[in-house]
């Protein structure tokens, strides 16, 4: 029975989304007239509602075929930031170029991953009162709202002459952490009657990495004792506090510019850093336990809390080990000299 409910709700949601995107407000009015007149005007001998039905149907039959003639020749290119944050607006620039004839004004929207829950997710979700357990509607709406990966505002594109370029500002609001895949954009334009939105797909595959939501937390003063770390210099920045010179080595991201060996740079053309005696560090650890099966929203809040504390710890004079423990254990070290490309 749950599979039947899930399939009906999936089909119904997909159909409602299709109708909402395809028909304009005037198109919704014509659809409403079509449905009402079909119910009331079934008996053509008692009323004239069938005439409204015929007229509404004729308008829709004239508007829908406009889809097959809408083929804008556009090339789009996004300029996305390197990272985004869950729940925070992510502005970006969009460059639109006409590759053929002039194009009329239209609306551009991002193609976002589908947010419909799967069957196992729907079945395992807890039901509420008896109506929800029988129909599953409230449970379904809650899952759809929670699984929404991102939302994007529509972008208005003005009339463009042939062989021209226009810059449009876009905005994306990530719903959660992870990688958002953007396969392309959709161009929308209503038909001459203003009832039906024709659609054209514009390929522009890109992706953006979304970091967990972070909360303001007080700076934590962690106690600890400076100890010698195995590997010492090579583990951190290989540039210690001691003034005893050891050797030269290649530059690593995070090394201070004051330790550059300028003579070697002049000879080799590469960044070379002076290496000193091993140094001692205070080392802390932040552990995120992924064992067990908490509700998804609880786990995401735990990830956000861990990220908030990781960002608040000063790592200039200490090392912070990020430990992720689940089926396997992963350790990533943050601190001076641990920066990556």
Coordinates of N, CA and C in Angstrom, one line a residue, residues 120-325:
X120 N 12.0 4.2 -0.2 CA 12.5 3.8 1.1 C 12.4 4.9 2.1
X121 N 12.8 6.1 1.6 CA 12.7 7.3 2.5 C 11.3 7.6 2.9
X122 N 10.4 7.4 2.0 CA 9.0 7.7 2.3 C 8.4 6.7 3.2
X123 N 8.8 5.4 3.1 CA 8.2 4.4 3.9 C 8.8 4.5 5.3
X124 N 10.1 4.9 5.5 CA 10.7 4.9 6.8 C 10.3 6.2 7.6
X125 N 9.7 7.2 6.9 CA 9.4 8.4 7.6 C 8.2 8.2 8.5
X126 N 8.2 8.8 9.7 CA 7.1 8.6 10.6 C 5.9 9.3 10.2
X127 N 4.8 8.7 10.3 CA 3.5 9.3 10.0 C 2.9 10.0 11.2
X128 N 2.0 11.0 11.0 CA 1.4 11.7 12.1 C 0.1 11.2 12.5
X129 N -1.0 11.9 12.3 CA -2.3 11.5 12.7 C -2.8 10.5 11.7
X130 N -4.1 10.1 11.9 CA -4.6 9.0 11.1 C -4.8 9.3 9.6
X131 N -5.1 10.6 9.3 CA -5.2 11.0 7.9 C -3.9 10.9 7.2
X132 N -2.8 11.3 7.9 CA -1.5 11.2 7.2 C -1.1 9.8 7.1
X133 N -1.4 8.9 8.0 CA -1.0 7.5 7.9 C -1.8 6.8 6.8
X134 N -3.0 7.3 6.5 CA -3.8 6.7 5.4 C -3.4 7.3 4.1
X135 N -3.2 8.6 3.9 CA -2.9 9.2 2.6 C -1.4 9.4 2.4
X136 N -0.7 9.8 3.5 CA 0.8 10.1 3.4 C 1.1 11.5 2.8
X137 N 0.0 12.3 2.7 CA 0.3 13.7 2.1 C 1.1 14.5 2.9
X138 N 0.8 14.7 4.2 CA 1.6 15.5 5.1 C 3.1 15.0 5.2
X139 N 3.3 13.7 5.3 CA 4.6 13.1 5.3 C 5.3 13.4 4.0
X140 N 4.7 13.3 2.9 CA 5.3 13.6 1.6 C 5.7 15.0 1.5
X141 N 4.8 16.0 1.9 CA 5.2 17.4 1.8 C 6.4 17.7 2.6
X142 N 6.4 17.1 3.8 CA 7.6 17.4 4.7 C 8.9 16.9 4.1
X143 N 8.8 15.7 3.5 CA 10.0 15.1 2.8 C 10.5 15.9 1.6
X144 N 9.5 16.4 0.8 CA 9.8 17.2 -0.3 C 10.5 18.5 0.1
X145 N 10.0 19.1 1.1 CA 10.6 20.4 1.6 C 12.0 20.1 2.2
X146 N 12.2 19.0 2.9 CA 13.5 18.8 3.5 C 14.5 18.3 2.5
X147 N 14.1 17.7 1.4 CA 15.1 17.2 0.4 C 15.4 18.1 -0.7
X148 N 14.9 19.3 -0.6 CA 15.2 20.3 -1.7 C 16.7 20.7 -1.6
X149 N 17.5 20.4 -2.7 CA 18.9 20.6 -2.7 C 19.2 22.1 -2.8
X150 N 18.5 22.8 -3.6 CA 18.8 24.3 -3.7 C 17.6 24.9 -4.4
X151 N 17.6 26.2 -4.3 CA 16.6 27.0 -5.1 C 17.3 28.2 -5.8
X152 N 16.7 28.5 -6.9 CA 17.3 29.6 -7.7 C 16.3 30.5 -8.2
X153 N 16.6 31.8 -8.2 CA 15.6 32.8 -8.6 C 15.7 32.9 -10.1
X154 N 14.5 33.1 -10.8 CA 14.5 33.3 -12.3 C 15.3 34.6 -12.6
X155 N 15.9 34.5 -13.8 CA 16.6 35.7 -14.3 C 16.0 36.2 -15.6
X156 N 15.8 37.5 -15.6 CA 15.1 38.1 -16.8 C 16.2 38.5 -17.8
X157 N 16.0 38.0 -19.0 CA 16.9 38.4 -20.1 C 16.2 39.3 -21.1
X158 N 16.8 40.5 -21.4 CA 16.2 41.4 -22.3 C 16.3 41.0 -23.7
X159 N 15.7 41.8 -24.6 CA 15.9 41.6 -26.1 C 17.4 41.7 -26.4
X160 N 17.9 40.8 -27.2 CA 19.3 40.8 -27.6 C 19.4 40.8 -29.1
X161 N 20.2 41.8 -29.6 CA 20.5 41.7 -31.1 C 21.4 40.6 -31.4
X162 N 21.6 40.3 -32.7 CA 22.4 39.2 -33.1 C 23.9 39.5 -32.8
X163 N 24.6 38.5 -32.4 CA 26.0 38.5 -32.2 C 26.4 39.5 -31.1
X164 N 25.6 39.5 -30.0 CA 25.9 40.4 -28.8 C 26.0 39.6 -27.6
X165 N 26.5 40.2 -26.5 CA 26.6 39.5 -25.2 C 26.0 40.4 -24.1
X166 N 25.4 39.7 -23.2 CA 24.7 40.4 -22.1 C 25.1 39.7 -20.8
X167 N 25.3 40.5 -19.7 CA 25.6 40.0 -18.4 C 24.4 40.0 -17.5
X168 N 24.1 38.8 -16.9 CA 22.9 38.7 -16.0 C 23.4 38.2 -14.7
X169 N 22.8 38.7 -13.6 CA 23.1 38.3 -12.3 C 22.2 37.2 -11.8
X170 N 22.8 36.1 -11.3 CA 22.0 35.0 -10.8 C 22.2 34.8 -9.3
X171 N 21.3 34.1 -8.7 CA 21.4 33.9 -7.3 C 20.9 32.5 -7.0
X172 N 21.7 31.7 -6.3 CA 21.4 30.3 -5.9 C 21.5 30.2 -4.4
X173 N 20.5 29.6 -3.8 CA 20.4 29.4 -2.3 C 20.5 27.9 -2.1
X174 N 21.7 27.4 -1.7 CA 21.8 26.0 -1.4 C 21.0 25.6 -0.1
X175 N 20.4 24.4 -0.2 CA 19.6 23.9 0.9 C 20.4 23.1 1.9
X176 N 21.5 22.5 1.5 CA 22.3 21.7 2.3 C 23.7 21.6 1.8
X177 N 24.6 21.0 2.5 CA 26.0 20.9 2.1 C 26.1 19.8 1.0
X178 N 27.3 19.8 0.4 CA 27.6 18.8 -0.6 C 27.9 19.5 -2.0
X179 N 27.9 18.8 -3.0 CA 28.2 19.3 -4.3 C 26.9 19.5 -5.1
X180 N 26.6 20.6 -5.6 CA 25.4 20.9 -6.4 C 25.9 20.8 -7.9
X181 N 25.3 19.9 -8.6 CA 25.6 19.8 -10.1 C 24.5 20.6 -10.8
X182 N 25.0 21.5 -11.7 CA 24.2 22.4 -12.5 C 24.4 22.0 -14.0
X183 N 23.5 21.1 -14.5 CA 23.7 20.7 -15.9 C 23.5 21.8 -17.0
X184 N 22.7 22.8 -16.7 CA 22.4 23.8 -17.6 C 21.3 24.7 -17.2
X185 N 20.7 25.5 -18.1 CA 19.6 26.4 -17.8 C 18.5 26.1 -18.8
X186 N 17.3 26.6 -18.4 CA 16.1 26.5 -19.2 C 15.7 28.0 -19.6
X187 N 15.4 28.1 -20.8 CA 14.9 29.4 -21.3 C 13.4 29.3 -21.5
X188 N 12.6 30.2 -21.0 CA 11.2 30.2 -21.0 C 10.7 31.5 -21.7
X189 N 9.7 31.3 -22.5 CA 9.0 32.4 -23.2 C 7.5 32.1 -23.5
X190 N 6.6 32.9 -23.1 CA 5.2 32.6 -23.3 C 4.8 32.7 -24.8
X191 N 3.8 32.0 -25.2 CA 3.4 32.0 -26.6 C 2.7 33.4 -26.9
X192 N 2.4 33.7 -28.1 CA 1.8 35.0 -28.5 C 0.5 35.3 -27.7
X193 N -0.3 34.2 -27.4 CA -1.5 34.4 -26.6 C -1.3 34.6 -25.1
X194 N 0.0 34.3 -24.6 CA 0.3 34.5 -23.2 C -0.3 33.5 -22.3
X195 N -0.5 32.2 -22.8 CA -1.1 31.2 -22.0 C -0.1 30.1 -21.6
X196 N 0.8 29.7 -22.5 CA 1.7 28.6 -22.4 C 3.1 29.0 -22.5
X197 N 4.0 28.5 -21.5 CA 5.4 28.8 -21.6 C 6.2 27.8 -22.4
X198 N 6.8 28.2 -23.5 CA 7.6 27.3 -24.2 C 9.0 27.2 -23.5
X199 N 9.6 26.0 -23.7 CA 10.9 25.8 -22.9 C 12.0 25.3 -23.9
X200 N 13.2 25.8 -23.6 CA 14.4 25.3 -24.4 C 15.5 25.1 -23.4
X201 N 16.2 24.1 -23.6 CA 17.3 23.7 -22.7 C 18.7 24.3 -23.2
X202 N 19.4 24.9 -22.4 CA 20.7 25.5 -22.7 C 21.8 24.8 -21.9
X203 N 22.6 24.0 -22.5 CA 23.6 23.2 -21.8 C 24.8 24.1 -21.3
X204 N 25.1 23.9 -20.0 CA 26.2 24.6 -19.3 C 26.5 23.8 -18.1
X205 N 27.2 22.7 -18.2 CA 27.5 21.8 -17.1 C 28.6 22.4 -16.2
X206 N 28.2 22.6 -14.9 CA 29.2 23.0 -13.9 C 28.7 22.5 -12.5
X207 N 29.5 22.7 -11.5 CA 29.2 22.3 -10.2 C 29.8 23.3 -9.2
X208 N 29.3 23.3 -8.0 CA 29.8 24.1 -6.9 C 29.7 23.4 -5.6
X209 N 30.7 23.5 -4.8 CA 30.8 22.8 -3.5 C 30.2 23.7 -2.4
X210 N 29.3 23.1 -1.7 CA 28.6 23.9 -0.6 C 29.1 23.4 0.8
X211 N 29.6 24.3 1.6 CA 30.1 24.0 2.9 C 28.9 23.9 3.9
X212 N 29.1 23.2 5.0 CA 28.0 23.2 6.0 C 27.7 24.5 6.6
X213 N 26.4 24.7 7.0 CA 26.0 25.9 7.7 C 26.8 26.1 9.0
X214 N 27.3 27.3 9.3 CA 28.1 27.5 10.4 C 27.4 28.6 11.3
X215 N 27.5 28.3 12.6 CA 26.9 29.2 13.6 C 28.0 30.0 14.4
X216 N 27.6 31.2 14.9 CA 28.6 31.9 15.7 C 28.8 31.2 17.0
X217 N 30.0 30.9 17.4 CA 30.2 30.2 18.6 C 31.4 31.0 19.3
X218 N 31.4 31.0 20.7 CA 32.5 31.7 21.4 C 33.8 31.0 21.1
X219 N 34.9 31.7 21.1 CA 36.2 31.2 20.9 C 36.5 30.2 22.0
X220 N 36.9 29.0 21.7 CA 37.2 28.0 22.7 C 38.7 28.1 23.0
X221 N 39.0 28.2 24.3 CA 40.4 28.2 24.8 C 40.7 26.8 25.2
X222 N 41.3 26.0 24.4 CA 41.6 24.6 24.7 C 43.0 24.5 25.4
X223 N 43.0 23.8 26.5 CA 44.2 23.6 27.3 C 45.0 22.5 26.5
X224 N 46.3 22.6 26.7 CA 47.2 21.6 26.1 C 48.7 22.0 26.4
X225 N 49.5 21.0 26.2 CA 51.0 21.2 26.4 C 51.7 21.0 25.1
X226 N 52.7 21.8 24.8 CA 53.4 21.7 23.6 C 54.3 20.5 23.7
X227 N 54.2 19.6 22.7 CA 55.0 18.4 22.6 C 55.6 18.2 21.3
X228 N 56.7 17.5 21.3 CA 57.3 17.2 20.0 C 56.4 16.2 19.2
X229 N 56.2 16.6 17.9 CA 55.4 15.8 17.0 C 56.3 15.0 16.1
X230 N 55.9 13.7 16.0 CA 56.7 12.9 15.1 C 56.7 13.5 13.7
X231 N 57.8 13.7 13.1 CA 57.9 14.3 11.8 C 58.1 15.8 11.9
X232 N 57.8 16.4 13.1 CA 58.0 17.8 13.4 C 57.9 18.8 12.3
X233 N 59.0 19.2 11.8 CA 59.0 20.2 10.8 C 58.3 19.8 9.5
X234 N 58.6 18.6 9.0 CA 57.9 18.2 7.8 C 56.4 18.0 8.0
X235 N 56.0 17.7 9.2 CA 54.6 17.5 9.4 C 53.8 18.9 9.4
X236 N 54.4 19.9 9.9 CA 53.7 21.2 9.9 C 54.2 22.0 8.7
X237 N 54.8 23.1 9.0 CA 55.3 23.9 7.8 C 56.7 23.7 7.5
X238 N 57.4 22.8 8.2 CA 58.8 22.6 8.1 C 59.6 23.8 8.3
X239 N 59.1 24.8 9.0 CA 59.8 26.0 9.3 C 59.5 26.2 10.8
X240 N 60.6 26.0 11.6 CA 60.4 26.0 13.0 C 60.7 27.3 13.7
X241 N 60.6 27.3 15.0 CA 60.9 28.5 15.8 C 62.4 28.6 16.1
X242 N 63.1 27.4 16.0 CA 64.5 27.4 16.3 C 65.2 28.1 15.1
X243 N 66.4 28.8 15.4 CA 67.1 29.5 14.4 C 68.2 28.6 13.8
X244 N 68.2 27.3 14.2 CA 69.2 26.4 13.7 C 68.8 25.9 12.3
X245 N 69.6 26.3 11.3 CA 69.3 26.0 9.9 C 69.6 24.5 9.6
X246 N 68.7 23.9 8.9 CA 68.9 22.5 8.6 C 69.1 22.2 7.1
X247 N 68.2 22.7 6.2 CA 68.4 22.5 4.8 C 67.4 23.4 4.0
X248 N 67.4 23.2 2.7 CA 66.4 23.9 1.9 C 65.5 22.9 1.3
X249 N 64.3 23.3 1.0 CA 63.3 22.5 0.4 C 62.3 23.3 -0.4
X250 N 61.5 22.6 -1.2 CA 60.5 23.3 -2.1 C 59.4 24.0 -1.2
X251 N 58.9 25.0 -1.8 CA 57.8 25.8 -1.1 C 56.5 25.0 -1.0
X252 N 55.8 25.1 0.1 CA 54.5 24.4 0.3 C 53.5 25.5 0.6
X253 N 52.3 25.4 0.1 CA 51.2 26.4 0.5 C 51.1 26.5 2.0
X254 N 51.2 27.8 2.5 CA 51.1 28.0 3.9 C 52.4 28.5 4.5
X255 N 53.5 28.3 3.8 CA 54.8 28.8 4.3 C 54.9 30.3 4.3
X256 N 55.4 30.9 5.4 CA 55.5 32.4 5.4 C 56.5 32.9 4.4
X257 N 56.3 34.0 3.8 CA 57.2 34.6 2.8 C 58.6 34.9 3.4
X258 N 58.6 35.2 4.7 CA 59.9 35.6 5.3 C 60.9 34.4 5.3
X259 N 60.5 33.2 5.1 CA 61.4 32.1 5.1 C 61.8 31.7 3.7
X260 N 61.5 32.5 2.6 CA 61.9 32.2 1.3 C 63.4 32.4 1.2
X261 N 64.1 31.5 0.4 CA 65.5 31.7 0.1 C 65.7 32.3 -1.3
X262 N 65.9 33.6 -1.3 CA 65.9 34.4 -2.5 C 67.0 34.0 -3.5
X263 N 68.1 33.6 -3.0 CA 69.2 33.3 -3.9 C 68.9 32.0 -4.7
X264 N 68.3 31.0 -4.0 CA 67.9 29.8 -4.7 C 66.8 30.1 -5.7
X265 N 65.9 31.1 -5.4 CA 64.8 31.5 -6.3 C 65.4 32.1 -7.5
X266 N 66.5 32.9 -7.4 CA 67.1 33.6 -8.5 C 67.8 32.6 -9.4
X267 N 68.4 31.5 -8.8 CA 69.1 30.5 -9.6 C 68.2 29.5 -10.3
X268 N 67.2 29.0 -9.6 CA 66.3 28.0 -10.2 C 65.0 28.4 -10.7
X269 N 64.6 29.6 -10.4 CA 63.3 30.1 -10.8 C 62.1 29.5 -10.1
X270 N 62.4 28.7 -9.0 CA 61.3 28.1 -8.2 C 61.4 28.6 -6.8
X271 N 60.3 28.5 -6.1 CA 60.2 29.0 -4.7 C 60.9 27.9 -3.8
X272 N 61.9 28.4 -3.1 CA 62.7 27.5 -2.2 C 62.6 28.1 -0.8
X273 N 62.3 27.3 0.2 CA 62.2 27.7 1.6 C 63.3 27.2 2.5
X274 N 63.7 28.0 3.4 CA 64.7 27.5 4.4 C 64.1 26.7 5.5
X275 N 64.7 25.5 5.8 CA 64.1 24.6 6.7 C 65.0 24.6 8.0
X276 N 64.2 24.7 9.1 CA 64.9 24.9 10.4 C 64.7 23.6 11.3
X277 N 65.1 23.7 12.5 CA 65.0 22.6 13.5 C 63.6 22.3 13.7
X278 N 63.3 21.0 14.0 CA 62.0 20.5 14.4 C 61.4 21.4 15.5
X279 N 60.1 21.6 15.4 CA 59.4 22.4 16.4 C 58.3 21.6 17.1
X280 N 57.9 22.2 18.2 CA 56.9 21.5 19.1 C 55.5 22.2 18.9
X281 N 54.4 21.4 18.9 CA 53.1 22.0 18.7 C 52.1 21.5 19.8
X282 N 51.1 22.3 20.0 CA 49.9 21.8 20.7 C 49.0 21.2 19.7
X283 N 48.5 20.1 20.0 CA 47.7 19.3 19.1 C 46.3 19.0 19.7
X284 N 45.2 19.4 18.9 CA 43.9 19.1 19.4 C 43.2 18.2 18.4
X285 N 42.1 17.7 18.8 CA 41.3 16.8 17.9 C 39.9 17.1 18.0
X286 N 39.2 17.1 16.9 CA 37.7 17.3 16.8 C 37.1 16.0 16.1
X287 N 36.3 15.3 16.9 CA 35.8 14.0 16.4 C 34.3 14.2 16.1
X288 N 33.9 13.7 14.9 CA 32.5 13.6 14.5 C 32.2 12.2 14.4
X289 N 31.4 11.7 15.3 CA 31.0 10.3 15.3 C 29.8 10.0 14.4
X290 N 30.0 9.3 13.3 CA 28.9 9.0 12.4 C 28.4 7.6 12.6
X291 N 28.7 7.0 13.7 CA 28.1 5.7 14.0 C 26.6 5.8 14.4
X292 N 25.8 4.8 14.0 CA 24.4 4.9 14.4 C 23.6 5.5 13.2
X293 N 22.4 5.7 13.4 CA 21.5 6.2 12.4 C 20.6 7.3 12.9
X294 N 21.1 8.5 13.2 CA 20.2 9.5 13.7 C 19.4 10.1 12.6
X295 N 18.3 10.8 12.9 CA 17.5 11.5 11.8 C 18.4 12.4 10.9
X296 N 18.2 12.5 9.7 CA 19.1 13.3 8.8 C 19.2 14.7 9.3
X297 N 18.1 15.4 9.8 CA 18.3 16.8 10.2 C 19.2 16.9 11.5
X298 N 19.1 15.8 12.3 CA 20.0 15.9 13.5 C 21.4 15.7 13.1
X299 N 21.7 14.8 12.2 CA 23.1 14.6 11.7 C 23.6 15.9 11.1
X300 N 22.8 16.5 10.2 CA 23.3 17.8 9.6 C 23.6 18.9 10.6
X301 N 22.8 18.9 11.7 CA 23.1 19.9 12.7 C 24.4 19.6 13.4
X302 N 24.7 18.3 13.6 CA 25.9 17.9 14.2 C 27.1 18.3 13.3
X303 N 27.0 18.1 12.0 CA 28.0 18.5 11.1 C 28.2 20.0 11.1
X304 N 27.1 20.8 11.2 CA 27.2 22.2 11.3 C 27.9 22.7 12.6
X305 N 27.6 22.0 13.7 CA 28.2 22.4 14.9 C 29.7 22.1 14.9
X306 N 30.1 20.9 14.3 CA 31.5 20.5 14.2 C 32.2 21.5 13.4
X307 N 31.6 21.9 12.2 CA 32.3 22.9 11.4 C 32.4 24.3 12.1
X308 N 31.4 24.7 12.9 CA 31.5 25.9 13.6 C 32.7 25.9 14.6
X309 N 32.8 24.8 15.3 CA 33.9 24.8 16.3 C 35.3 24.7 15.5
X310 N 35.3 24.0 14.4 CA 36.6 23.9 13.7 C 37.1 25.2 13.1
X311 N 36.1 26.1 12.8 CA 36.5 27.4 12.3 C 36.8 28.4 13.4
X312 N 36.4 28.1 14.6 CA 36.7 29.0 15.7 C 38.0 28.7 16.4
X313 N 38.7 27.5 16.1 CA 39.9 27.2 16.8 C 41.1 27.8 16.1
X314 N 41.9 28.5 16.8 CA 43.1 29.1 16.2 C 44.1 28.1 15.9
X315 N 44.5 28.0 14.6 CA 45.4 26.9 14.2 C 46.8 27.5 13.7
X316 N 47.0 28.8 14.0 CA 48.4 29.3 13.7 C 49.4 28.7 14.6
X317 N 49.1 28.5 15.8 CA 50.1 27.9 16.7 C 49.8 26.5 17.2
X318 N 48.9 25.9 16.5 CA 48.5 24.5 17.0 C 48.1 23.7 15.7
X319 N 48.0 22.4 15.9 CA 47.4 21.6 14.9 C 46.1 21.0 15.3
X320 N 45.1 21.0 14.4 CA 43.8 20.5 14.7 C 43.5 19.3 13.8
X321 N 43.4 18.1 14.5 CA 43.1 16.9 13.7 C 41.5 16.7 13.6
X322 N 41.0 16.6 12.4 CA 39.6 16.4 12.2 C 39.4 14.9 12.0
X323 N 38.7 14.3 12.9 CA 38.5 12.8 12.9 C 37.1 12.5 12.5
X324 N 36.9 11.7 11.5 CA 35.6 11.3 11.0 C 35.5 9.8 11.2
X325 N 34.7 9.4 12.1 CA 34.7 7.9 12.5 C 33.3 7.3 12.1

